[in-house]
Coordinates of C-alpha atoms in Angstrom, one line a residue:
M11 CA 70.4 230.9 -157.7
N12 CA 71.9 228.5 -160.2
K13 CA 74.2 227.1 -157.4
Q14 CA 71.2 226.6 -155.0
Q15 CA 69.2 224.9 -157.6
S16 CA 71.9 222.6 -158.5
L17 CA 72.4 221.8 -154.9
Q18 CA 68.8 221.0 -154.4
T19 CA 68.6 218.8 -157.3
V20 CA 71.5 216.8 -156.0
L21 CA 69.9 216.5 -152.6
N22 CA 66.7 215.3 -154.2
N23 CA 68.3 212.8 -156.3
T24 CA 70.2 211.5 -153.4
F25 CA 67.1 211.1 -151.3
T26 CA 65.4 209.4 -154.0
N27 CA 68.1 206.9 -154.4
L28 CA 68.4 206.3 -150.8
K29 CA 64.6 205.6 -150.4
Q30 CA 64.9 203.1 -153.3
V31 CA 67.9 201.4 -151.7
L32 CA 65.8 201.3 -148.4
D33 CA 62.6 200.0 -150.1
N34 CA 64.6 197.3 -151.9
H35 CA 66.3 196.0 -148.5
Q36 CA 63.1 196.2 -146.5
P37 CA 62.6 192.8 -144.7
Q38 CA 59.5 190.8 -145.8
I39 CA 57.4 190.2 -142.7
K40 CA 55.5 187.0 -142.8
T41 CA 52.3 186.8 -140.9
C42 CA 51.3 183.8 -138.9
E43 CA 47.8 183.3 -137.7
I44 CA 47.8 182.1 -134.0
G45 CA 45.0 180.5 -132.1
I46 CA 44.5 179.6 -128.5
V47 CA 43.8 176.2 -126.9
K48 CA 40.5 176.5 -124.8
S49 CA 40.4 172.9 -123.7
V50 CA 42.0 169.5 -124.2
Y51 CA 40.6 166.0 -123.6
Q52 CA 41.6 162.6 -124.5
G53 CA 42.9 163.1 -128.0
I54 CA 40.9 166.1 -128.9
A55 CA 41.4 169.9 -128.5
N56 CA 39.1 172.9 -128.9
V57 CA 40.9 176.0 -130.4
S58 CA 39.6 179.6 -130.7
G59 CA 41.0 182.5 -132.9
L60 CA 41.7 180.7 -136.0
S61 CA 39.0 182.2 -138.3
S62 CA 40.5 181.5 -141.6
V63 CA 41.4 177.8 -140.9
K64 CA 40.3 175.3 -143.5
A65 CA 38.7 171.9 -143.1
D66 CA 41.2 169.0 -142.5
E67 CA 44.1 171.6 -142.2
L68 CA 47.1 170.7 -140.1
L69 CA 47.5 172.7 -137.0
R70 CA 50.8 172.6 -134.9
F71 CA 50.7 172.7 -131.2
S72 CA 53.4 172.9 -128.7
G73 CA 56.1 170.2 -128.8
D74 CA 55.4 169.8 -132.5
V75 CA 52.3 167.8 -132.0
L76 CA 50.1 167.9 -135.0
G77 CA 46.3 168.1 -135.2
I78 CA 43.7 168.0 -137.8
A79 CA 40.9 170.7 -138.0
F80 CA 37.9 168.6 -137.8
N81 CA 34.9 170.6 -136.5
L82 CA 34.7 174.1 -137.9
D83 CA 32.2 175.8 -135.7
A84 CA 31.2 179.6 -135.5
T85 CA 33.3 180.3 -132.3
E86 CA 35.8 177.5 -132.0
I87 CA 37.6 174.6 -133.9
G88 CA 37.5 170.9 -132.8
V89 CA 40.8 169.4 -133.5
I90 CA 41.8 165.7 -133.6
L91 CA 45.2 165.4 -132.1
L92 CA 48.0 163.0 -133.8
G93 CA 50.3 162.7 -130.9
N94 CA 50.8 162.7 -127.1
S95 CA 48.6 165.4 -125.7
T96 CA 49.8 165.3 -122.0
H97 CA 51.8 168.4 -122.3
I98 CA 49.3 170.4 -124.0
A99 CA 47.3 172.8 -121.8
A100 CA 44.7 175.5 -122.2
G101 CA 46.2 178.9 -123.0
Q102 CA 48.8 177.5 -125.2
E103 CA 49.3 178.8 -128.7
V104 CA 48.3 177.0 -131.9
Q105 CA 49.7 177.8 -135.5
R106 CA 48.5 177.0 -138.9
T107 CA 50.5 175.1 -141.2
H108 CA 48.4 175.9 -144.5
R109 CA 48.7 172.2 -145.6
V110 CA 47.0 168.9 -145.0
L111 CA 48.4 165.7 -143.7
D112 CA 50.4 163.7 -146.1
V113 CA 52.5 160.5 -146.0
P114 CA 55.8 159.4 -147.6
V115 CA 55.6 157.0 -150.5
G116 CA 58.0 155.2 -152.7
E117 CA 60.0 152.1 -153.1
T118 CA 62.0 152.9 -150.0
L119 CA 59.1 151.9 -147.7
L120 CA 59.2 148.3 -148.8
G121 CA 60.3 146.1 -145.8
R122 CA 59.6 148.8 -143.3
V123 CA 57.3 149.4 -140.3
L124 CA 56.1 153.0 -139.8
D125 CA 53.2 155.2 -138.5
V126 CA 50.9 157.6 -140.2
T127 CA 53.3 160.5 -140.0
G128 CA 56.0 158.5 -141.6
N129 CA 58.1 157.9 -138.5
P130 CA 59.9 154.4 -138.6
L131 CA 59.0 152.0 -135.8
D132 CA 61.3 149.2 -136.7
N133 CA 64.6 150.6 -135.5
Q134 CA 66.2 150.5 -138.9
G135 CA 67.0 154.1 -139.1
E136 CA 65.3 157.1 -140.8
I137 CA 63.1 156.3 -143.8
K138 CA 64.3 158.0 -146.9
Y139 CA 61.7 159.2 -149.4
T140 CA 61.6 161.7 -152.4
E141 CA 57.7 162.3 -152.5
R142 CA 54.7 162.7 -150.2
L143 CA 51.1 162.4 -151.0
P144 CA 47.9 163.6 -149.1
V145 CA 46.5 161.0 -147.0
E146 CA 42.8 161.9 -148.3
R147 CA 42.7 161.5 -151.8
Q148 CA 39.8 161.1 -154.4
A149 CA 38.9 157.6 -155.4
A150 CA 39.3 156.6 -159.2
A151 CA 36.6 157.7 -161.4
I152 CA 34.3 155.1 -162.8
M153 CA 35.5 155.7 -166.4
D154 CA 39.1 155.2 -165.3
R155 CA 38.3 151.6 -163.9
A156 CA 38.7 148.2 -165.7
P157 CA 36.9 144.9 -165.0
V158 CA 38.5 142.6 -162.4
T159 CA 40.0 139.7 -164.4
V160 CA 43.0 138.4 -162.7
P161 CA 42.8 136.1 -159.8
L162 CA 44.6 136.8 -156.5
Q163 CA 45.6 133.5 -155.1
T164 CA 45.4 133.1 -151.3
G165 CA 46.9 129.7 -151.2
I166 CA 44.1 128.6 -149.2
K167 CA 42.2 125.8 -150.8
V168 CA 38.7 126.5 -149.5
I169 CA 38.9 130.2 -150.5
D170 CA 40.6 129.7 -153.9
A171 CA 38.1 127.1 -154.9
L172 CA 34.8 128.3 -153.6
V173 CA 35.2 132.0 -152.5
P174 CA 37.8 133.2 -155.2
I175 CA 39.2 136.7 -155.0
G176 CA 40.4 139.0 -157.8
R177 CA 42.9 141.6 -158.2
G178 CA 41.1 144.9 -157.6
Q179 CA 38.3 143.5 -155.5
R180 CA 37.2 144.1 -152.0
E181 CA 36.6 141.0 -150.0
L182 CA 35.5 141.3 -146.2
I183 CA 36.9 138.9 -143.7
V184 CA 34.2 138.6 -140.9
G185 CA 34.0 136.7 -137.7
D186 CA 34.2 136.6 -134.0
R187 CA 37.5 137.5 -132.3
Q188 CA 40.3 134.9 -132.0
I189 CA 39.1 132.5 -134.7
G190 CA 41.7 133.0 -137.5
K191 CA 40.8 136.3 -139.4
T192 CA 44.3 137.7 -139.2
A193 CA 45.8 134.2 -140.0
I194 CA 43.9 134.2 -143.3
A195 CA 45.2 137.8 -144.2
T196 CA 48.7 136.8 -143.3
D197 CA 48.7 133.5 -145.3
T198 CA 47.5 135.5 -148.3
I199 CA 50.5 137.9 -147.9
I200 CA 52.8 135.1 -147.7
N201 CA 51.4 133.4 -150.8
Q202 CA 52.3 136.5 -152.9
K203 CA 55.9 135.7 -153.0
H204 CA 57.3 135.7 -156.6
K205 CA 53.9 136.9 -157.8
N206 CA 54.8 140.6 -158.3
V207 CA 52.3 141.8 -155.7
I208 CA 53.2 144.4 -153.1
C209 CA 51.5 143.9 -149.8
I210 CA 50.5 146.3 -147.0
Y211 CA 49.4 145.4 -143.7
C212 CA 47.5 148.3 -141.8
A213 CA 47.0 147.5 -138.0
I214 CA 44.4 149.6 -136.5
G215 CA 43.8 149.6 -132.5
K216 CA 45.5 146.2 -132.1
R217 CA 47.8 145.2 -129.2
A218 CA 51.3 145.9 -129.9
S219 CA 52.1 142.2 -129.2
A220 CA 49.7 141.0 -131.8
V221 CA 51.2 143.5 -134.3
A222 CA 54.7 142.2 -133.5
K223 CA 53.6 138.5 -134.0
V224 CA 52.3 139.5 -137.6
I225 CA 55.5 141.3 -138.4
A226 CA 57.6 138.4 -137.0
D227 CA 55.5 136.0 -139.2
L228 CA 56.1 138.0 -142.3
R229 CA 59.8 138.2 -141.6
N230 CA 60.2 134.6 -140.9
H231 CA 58.7 133.7 -144.4
N232 CA 60.6 136.4 -146.2
A233 CA 57.4 138.3 -146.9
M234 CA 58.6 141.6 -145.8
E235 CA 60.8 142.1 -148.8
Y236 CA 57.7 143.0 -150.7
S237 CA 55.5 144.4 -147.8
I238 CA 55.0 147.5 -145.9
V239 CA 53.4 147.7 -142.3
V240 CA 51.6 150.8 -141.2
V241 CA 50.7 150.7 -137.5
A242 CA 48.5 152.5 -135.1
S243 CA 48.2 150.4 -132.0
G244 CA 45.7 150.3 -129.3
E245 CA 47.9 152.6 -127.2
D246 CA 48.1 155.3 -129.8
P247 CA 45.5 158.3 -129.6
P248 CA 42.2 157.7 -131.4
G249 CA 43.3 160.3 -134.0
L250 CA 46.2 158.2 -135.3
Q251 CA 43.8 155.1 -135.4
Y252 CA 41.3 157.0 -137.3
I253 CA 43.6 158.3 -140.0
T254 CA 45.9 155.4 -140.4
P255 CA 43.9 153.2 -143.0
Y256 CA 43.7 156.4 -145.3
A257 CA 47.5 156.8 -145.0
A258 CA 48.1 153.2 -145.7
T259 CA 45.9 153.4 -148.9
T260 CA 47.7 156.3 -150.1
I261 CA 50.9 154.3 -150.0
A262 CA 49.2 151.6 -151.8
E263 CA 47.8 154.0 -154.5
Y264 CA 51.2 155.1 -155.3
F265 CA 52.4 151.7 -156.4
M266 CA 48.9 151.0 -158.1
E267 CA 49.4 154.2 -160.2
Q268 CA 52.7 152.9 -161.2
G269 CA 51.0 149.9 -162.9
R270 CA 51.7 147.5 -160.0
D271 CA 49.4 144.9 -158.1
V272 CA 48.8 145.8 -154.6
L273 CA 47.1 144.1 -151.6
I274 CA 46.1 145.9 -148.6
V275 CA 44.8 144.4 -145.4
Y276 CA 42.9 146.7 -142.9
D277 CA 43.2 144.7 -139.5
D278 CA 40.6 145.7 -138.4
L279 CA 37.7 148.3 -139.2
T280 CA 35.9 147.5 -135.9
H281 CA 38.5 149.2 -134.0
H282 CA 38.7 152.0 -136.6
A283 CA 34.9 152.6 -136.2
W284 CA 35.4 152.7 -132.4
A285 CA 37.8 155.2 -132.6
Y286 CA 35.8 157.4 -134.9
R287 CA 32.9 157.0 -132.6
E288 CA 35.2 158.0 -129.6
L289 CA 36.5 161.2 -131.4
S290 CA 32.9 162.1 -132.6
L291 CA 31.4 161.8 -129.0
L292 CA 34.2 163.8 -127.7
L293 CA 33.7 166.6 -130.4
R294 CA 29.9 166.5 -129.5
R295 CA 28.8 165.3 -132.9
P296 CA 25.2 164.1 -132.7
P297 CA 25.1 160.3 -132.0
G298 CA 22.9 157.8 -134.0
R299 CA 22.4 154.1 -133.9
E300 CA 24.6 152.4 -131.4
A301 CA 26.1 155.9 -130.6
Y302 CA 27.9 156.1 -134.1
P303 CA 27.7 159.3 -135.8
G304 CA 25.7 159.5 -139.0
D305 CA 28.7 159.5 -141.4
I306 CA 30.2 156.2 -140.1
F307 CA 29.1 154.6 -143.4
Y308 CA 30.8 157.4 -145.3
I309 CA 34.2 157.0 -143.7
H310 CA 34.3 153.3 -144.6
S311 CA 32.8 153.7 -148.2
R312 CA 35.2 156.4 -149.2
L313 CA 38.1 154.3 -147.8
L314 CA 37.2 151.0 -149.7
E315 CA 36.1 152.9 -152.8
R316 CA 39.7 153.6 -153.5
A317 CA 40.4 149.8 -154.1
T318 CA 40.0 149.1 -157.8
H319 CA 41.6 147.9 -161.0
L320 CA 42.8 150.8 -163.4
R321 CA 42.4 150.8 -167.3
E322 CA 45.5 149.9 -169.3
E323 CA 45.9 153.4 -170.4
L324 CA 46.3 154.5 -166.9
G325 CA 48.9 151.7 -166.1
G326 CA 46.7 148.7 -165.4
G327 CA 47.7 148.6 -161.8
S328 CA 45.2 147.1 -159.2
L329 CA 44.5 147.5 -155.5
T330 CA 42.9 144.6 -153.7
A331 CA 41.4 145.3 -150.2
L332 CA 40.9 142.7 -147.5
P333 CA 39.1 144.5 -144.7
I334 CA 38.7 142.7 -141.4
V335 CA 35.8 143.1 -139.1
E336 CA 35.1 141.6 -135.8
T337 CA 31.6 140.3 -134.8
Q338 CA 30.0 139.8 -131.4
A339 CA 28.7 136.3 -130.7
Q340 CA 28.3 135.7 -134.4
N341 CA 26.1 138.7 -134.8
I342 CA 26.7 139.2 -138.4
S343 CA 23.7 141.6 -138.8
A344 CA 25.1 144.2 -136.4
Y345 CA 25.5 147.8 -137.6
I346 CA 29.2 148.0 -138.7
P347 CA 29.4 144.4 -140.2
T348 CA 26.2 145.1 -142.4
N349 CA 27.6 148.5 -143.4
L350 CA 30.8 146.7 -144.7
I351 CA 29.0 143.9 -146.2
S352 CA 27.1 146.3 -148.4
I353 CA 30.1 148.3 -149.3
T354 CA 32.5 145.3 -150.3
D355 CA 32.3 142.7 -153.1
G356 CA 31.7 139.7 -150.9
Q357 CA 32.7 138.3 -147.5
I358 CA 34.6 135.3 -146.0
Y359 CA 32.7 134.3 -142.9
L360 CA 34.6 132.5 -140.2
S361 CA 32.4 130.3 -137.8
P362 CA 33.4 129.7 -134.2
D363 CA 31.6 126.5 -134.3
L364 CA 33.9 125.2 -137.0
F365 CA 36.8 126.7 -135.1
Q366 CA 35.9 124.8 -131.9
K367 CA 35.5 121.4 -134.0
G368 CA 39.3 122.0 -135.2
I369 CA 38.1 122.6 -138.8
L370 CA 40.6 125.3 -139.9
P371 CA 40.5 127.6 -141.5
A372 CA 37.1 127.9 -139.9
V373 CA 35.6 129.3 -143.3
D374 CA 31.6 128.9 -143.5
V375 CA 31.0 128.1 -147.0
G376 CA 27.2 128.8 -146.9
K377 CA 27.7 132.3 -145.3
S378 CA 30.9 133.1 -147.5
V379 CA 30.5 134.6 -151.2
S380 CA 32.6 136.4 -153.7
R381 CA 30.5 138.6 -156.1
V382 CA 33.4 139.3 -158.5
G383 CA 36.1 136.7 -158.0
G384 CA 34.3 133.8 -159.6
K385 CA 34.9 135.7 -163.1
T386 CA 38.6 135.9 -162.3
Q387 CA 39.1 132.3 -161.1
L388 CA 41.5 130.1 -163.2
P389 CA 39.6 127.9 -165.7
A390 CA 41.0 124.7 -164.2
Y391 CA 39.1 125.3 -161.0
S392 CA 35.8 125.0 -162.8
A393 CA 36.6 121.4 -163.7
V394 CA 36.9 120.4 -160.0
A395 CA 35.0 122.9 -158.0
G396 CA 32.1 123.7 -160.2
D397 CA 29.4 121.8 -158.2
L398 CA 31.6 121.4 -155.1
R399 CA 30.2 124.5 -153.2
L400 CA 26.5 123.2 -153.7
S401 CA 27.3 119.7 -152.7
Y402 CA 29.4 120.7 -149.8
S403 CA 26.5 122.9 -148.5
Q404 CA 24.1 120.0 -149.0
F405 CA 26.5 117.8 -146.9
Q406 CA 26.4 120.2 -144.0
E407 CA 22.6 120.2 -144.0
V408 CA 22.4 116.3 -144.2
E409 CA 25.1 115.9 -141.5
V410 CA 22.9 117.8 -139.0
F411 CA 20.0 115.4 -139.4
A412 CA 22.2 112.4 -139.4
R413 CA 23.2 113.2 -135.8
F414 CA 19.8 112.3 -134.5
G415 CA 20.4 108.6 -135.6
T416 CA 17.9 108.7 -138.5
Q417 CA 18.0 105.7 -140.7
L418 CA 19.7 106.7 -143.9
D419 CA 19.6 105.3 -147.5
E420 CA 22.7 104.5 -149.5
E421 CA 22.9 107.7 -151.4
T422 CA 22.6 109.7 -148.2
R423 CA 25.3 107.8 -146.6
H424 CA 27.5 108.2 -149.8
T425 CA 26.9 112.0 -149.5
L426 CA 27.9 112.0 -146.1
E427 CA 31.1 110.0 -146.5
R428 CA 31.9 112.3 -149.6
G429 CA 31.3 115.4 -147.7
R430 CA 33.6 114.3 -144.7
R431 CA 36.5 113.8 -147.0
V432 CA 36.0 117.1 -148.8
R433 CA 36.0 118.8 -145.3
E434 CA 39.2 117.0 -144.6
I435 CA 40.7 118.2 -147.6
F436 CA 39.7 121.8 -146.9
K437 CA 41.6 121.7 -143.6
Q438 CA 44.9 123.5 -144.0
S439 CA 47.7 124.6 -141.5
Q440 CA 48.7 128.2 -141.1
Y441 CA 51.8 129.4 -142.9
Q442 CA 51.2 126.6 -145.5
P443 CA 49.6 128.2 -148.7
L444 CA 49.5 125.8 -151.7
P445 CA 50.2 126.5 -155.3
V446 CA 47.4 126.1 -157.9
E447 CA 48.4 122.9 -159.3
E448 CA 48.6 121.2 -156.0
Q449 CA 45.1 122.6 -154.9
I450 CA 43.7 121.2 -158.4
A451 CA 45.2 117.7 -157.9
V452 CA 43.8 117.3 -154.5
L453 CA 40.4 118.6 -155.2
L454 CA 40.1 116.6 -158.4
A455 CA 41.0 113.4 -156.3
V456 CA 38.3 114.1 -153.8
T457 CA 35.5 115.2 -156.3
E458 CA 36.3 112.1 -158.5
G459 CA 35.8 109.7 -155.5
I460 CA 39.4 108.4 -155.5
F461 CA 39.5 109.3 -151.8
D462 CA 36.3 107.7 -150.8
D463 CA 38.0 104.4 -149.7
I464 CA 40.7 106.1 -147.6
P465 CA 40.0 106.3 -143.9
L466 CA 39.5 110.0 -142.7
D467 CA 42.6 109.9 -140.5
K468 CA 44.5 109.1 -143.6
I469 CA 43.2 111.8 -145.8
E470 CA 45.9 114.3 -145.0
E471 CA 48.6 111.7 -145.6
A472 CA 47.2 110.9 -148.8
A473 CA 46.9 114.5 -150.0
R474 CA 50.5 115.3 -149.1
A475 CA 51.6 112.5 -151.2
V476 CA 49.5 113.7 -154.1
R477 CA 50.9 117.4 -153.9
Q478 CA 54.4 116.1 -153.8
K479 CA 53.9 113.9 -156.8
V480 CA 52.3 116.9 -158.9
T481 CA 55.2 119.2 -158.6
E482 CA 57.7 116.5 -159.2
Q483 CA 56.0 114.5 -162.2
L484 CA 53.7 116.8 -164.1
P485 CA 55.6 120.2 -164.5
Q486 CA 53.9 120.7 -168.0
V487 CA 50.4 120.3 -166.6
S488 CA 51.3 122.7 -163.8
D489 CA 52.4 125.3 -166.2
R490 CA 49.3 125.1 -168.2
I491 CA 47.1 125.3 -165.1
Q492 CA 49.1 128.5 -164.0
G493 CA 49.0 129.9 -167.3
G494 CA 45.2 130.2 -167.3
E495 CA 44.4 127.1 -169.6
K496 CA 41.6 124.8 -169.2
L497 CA 42.0 121.4 -167.8
R498 CA 42.0 119.3 -170.9
D499 CA 40.9 115.5 -170.8
E500 CA 44.4 114.2 -171.0
D501 CA 45.6 116.5 -168.3
K502 CA 42.7 115.3 -166.1
N503 CA 43.6 111.7 -166.9
A504 CA 47.3 112.3 -166.2
L505 CA 46.4 113.8 -162.8
L506 CA 44.1 110.9 -161.9
N507 CA 46.7 108.4 -162.8
L508 CA 49.2 110.3 -160.6
V509 CA 46.8 110.4 -157.8
Q510 CA 46.3 106.5 -158.0
Q511 CA 50.1 106.2 -157.8
A512 CA 50.5 108.5 -155.0
I513 CA 48.0 106.9 -152.7
A514 CA 48.8 103.2 -153.7
F515 CA 50.5 102.7 -150.4
L516 CA 47.4 103.3 -148.4
H517 CA 45.3 100.5 -150.0
P518 CA 47.5 98.6 -152.1
H519 CA 45.0 95.8 -152.7
Q520 CA 42.6 98.2 -154.5
S521 CA 45.2 100.5 -156.3
E522 CA 45.4 98.2 -159.4
E523 CA 41.6 97.8 -159.9
S524 CA 41.0 101.5 -159.4
E525 CA 43.7 102.4 -161.8
N526 CA 42.1 100.1 -164.5
A527 CA 38.7 101.5 -163.9
H528 CA 39.8 105.1 -164.5
N529 CA 41.9 104.2 -167.6

C-alpha cells in the first residue's frame, strides 16, 4: 500500500507540473472583429457586422485602404474611404484598427509635399518621423490663449497698411475665381523668409497643375525651406479632401506647441465644403440650405478655432490661419462665405472690377476689414496710414460721380488726384513683397503730397527710387521701424528729405523749392 500511495503521489505531481507547463505555453489567441461590405459608391462604403465600432475609428479594407467610421446607424456603418475604392466590392471583409486617423509631425516635414496619410508626393524619398498626432484635436482652451500682439507682415502694401494681420489671427481671403486669392497667400508665405515663421500650404480640391505651380513658386523663391505642403487634389476621393485641412492643422499645432509661430493657408474651403456636402448626401444625411448638411458651420468653426496665440507659460507660440473661399459672381452673402466671415476675425475682399482694370492686388478696401490686426500693427504705420483708409474710400466714391462729367471744385479735384496716386502706390506685382521700411517711405511720400506733381505713369518709377534709397541711406531709421518704435519727427523729416532726393530726377525744376518748403 505504501508503494502504491507513493506511485500515485508521483503521478499526481507529474500531472500537475505538466498541466502548469501546458498552461504557461498556451498561445494567446487575439480576437479580431470582422465586418462585411454591403455597398460601395464614390468614396463611401456601407458596412455591417461591426457592432462595437466607435465614431471616427479607422477601418481597414482590402488592399490596405483605410476608411473612417462616420455614420453609426442601428444596422450598418457609413464609412468615408481615404483611398482608391475601385477594387472594393460588396461581400469583402472589413477589420477594425482600434485607433483614429493620425498624421506624422516634426522638423523632418519641412520642405516636403505629402498627403493626409503621410505619404510623400515630391519624389524625395520616404518621410522619416518620430511622432504622430491625431488629425482631430481639441482647440486650445480660452484660458490658454493670449491676446494677438505681434504683426504678421504680408509684404503687400495695401494689406499691411489698411488690413493688417496679427500672429494668431484668422483672416479670410474672399473673392471670385482667378482674381489673385492664391497669389496673396503665396506672397505672404514668401515674405516670411528670415522671420522665423513656419508656413503650411494646404491645397484642397485644386487641380494638380495649380498646386504644382504654387510649389514651383515657393521653391523658386527659397520658401520651401520653412514650408510644408499638404495636398488633396481634385482627383482625390472626397474623403481625403474633407480630412486634409484637419491634418494640416495638426502639423501646424505641433510647431505652435513648441513655441514657434506658424502660418497656415487653406486653399480653399469652398472645395472643402463641396466635398463634405458630397459625402453627407451619399451617406443620406438630411440636407439643409443649398443641400449642405446642418453641421457645415461646425466643420469649419472647429477647424479655424484651432488658430490662436498661446500664453507664454505654454510656449507663446501662435497659429495664424488664412482661409480662402471662392464666391460666385461677387455674391459675398452666399451661404459658405457668410459662415466663414462670421467665424474669422476679418476678411480681405478681392474685387473682379479692380482686377479687370489692372489694379493688382485687387483688394477692395471698403469691403475688407481686420478686427484684430490693427492692435498689432507696427506704430510707424499709424503716422502714414491713420487716415489713409477713410480718405481712400472717399476718393473711390467721388471718382464714381466724377465720371459723369460733373463740374468739380478745387478741393474735389485735389482729392481725386491724390487718390489716384494712392491707388498707383498700392499696385504691386506678384512675388515682390516689400519690407516695412520701404512701405512706410512710399506711403509717407504719397500722404504728404510729395507725389502730387508727378504724372501717374511715373509713380511706379518714383516709388522704386524711394525704396532703393531707404535701404541704402537710412539703415538706423529702418531698424527703429522694424523694432516697433514710433516714427519720430526727425525720422519723418529724414524720410521726406530722402524722398525729395530720390524723385529729383523726375521734376528737377521743382525739387529745390519742395525741399526748402519741407525743411
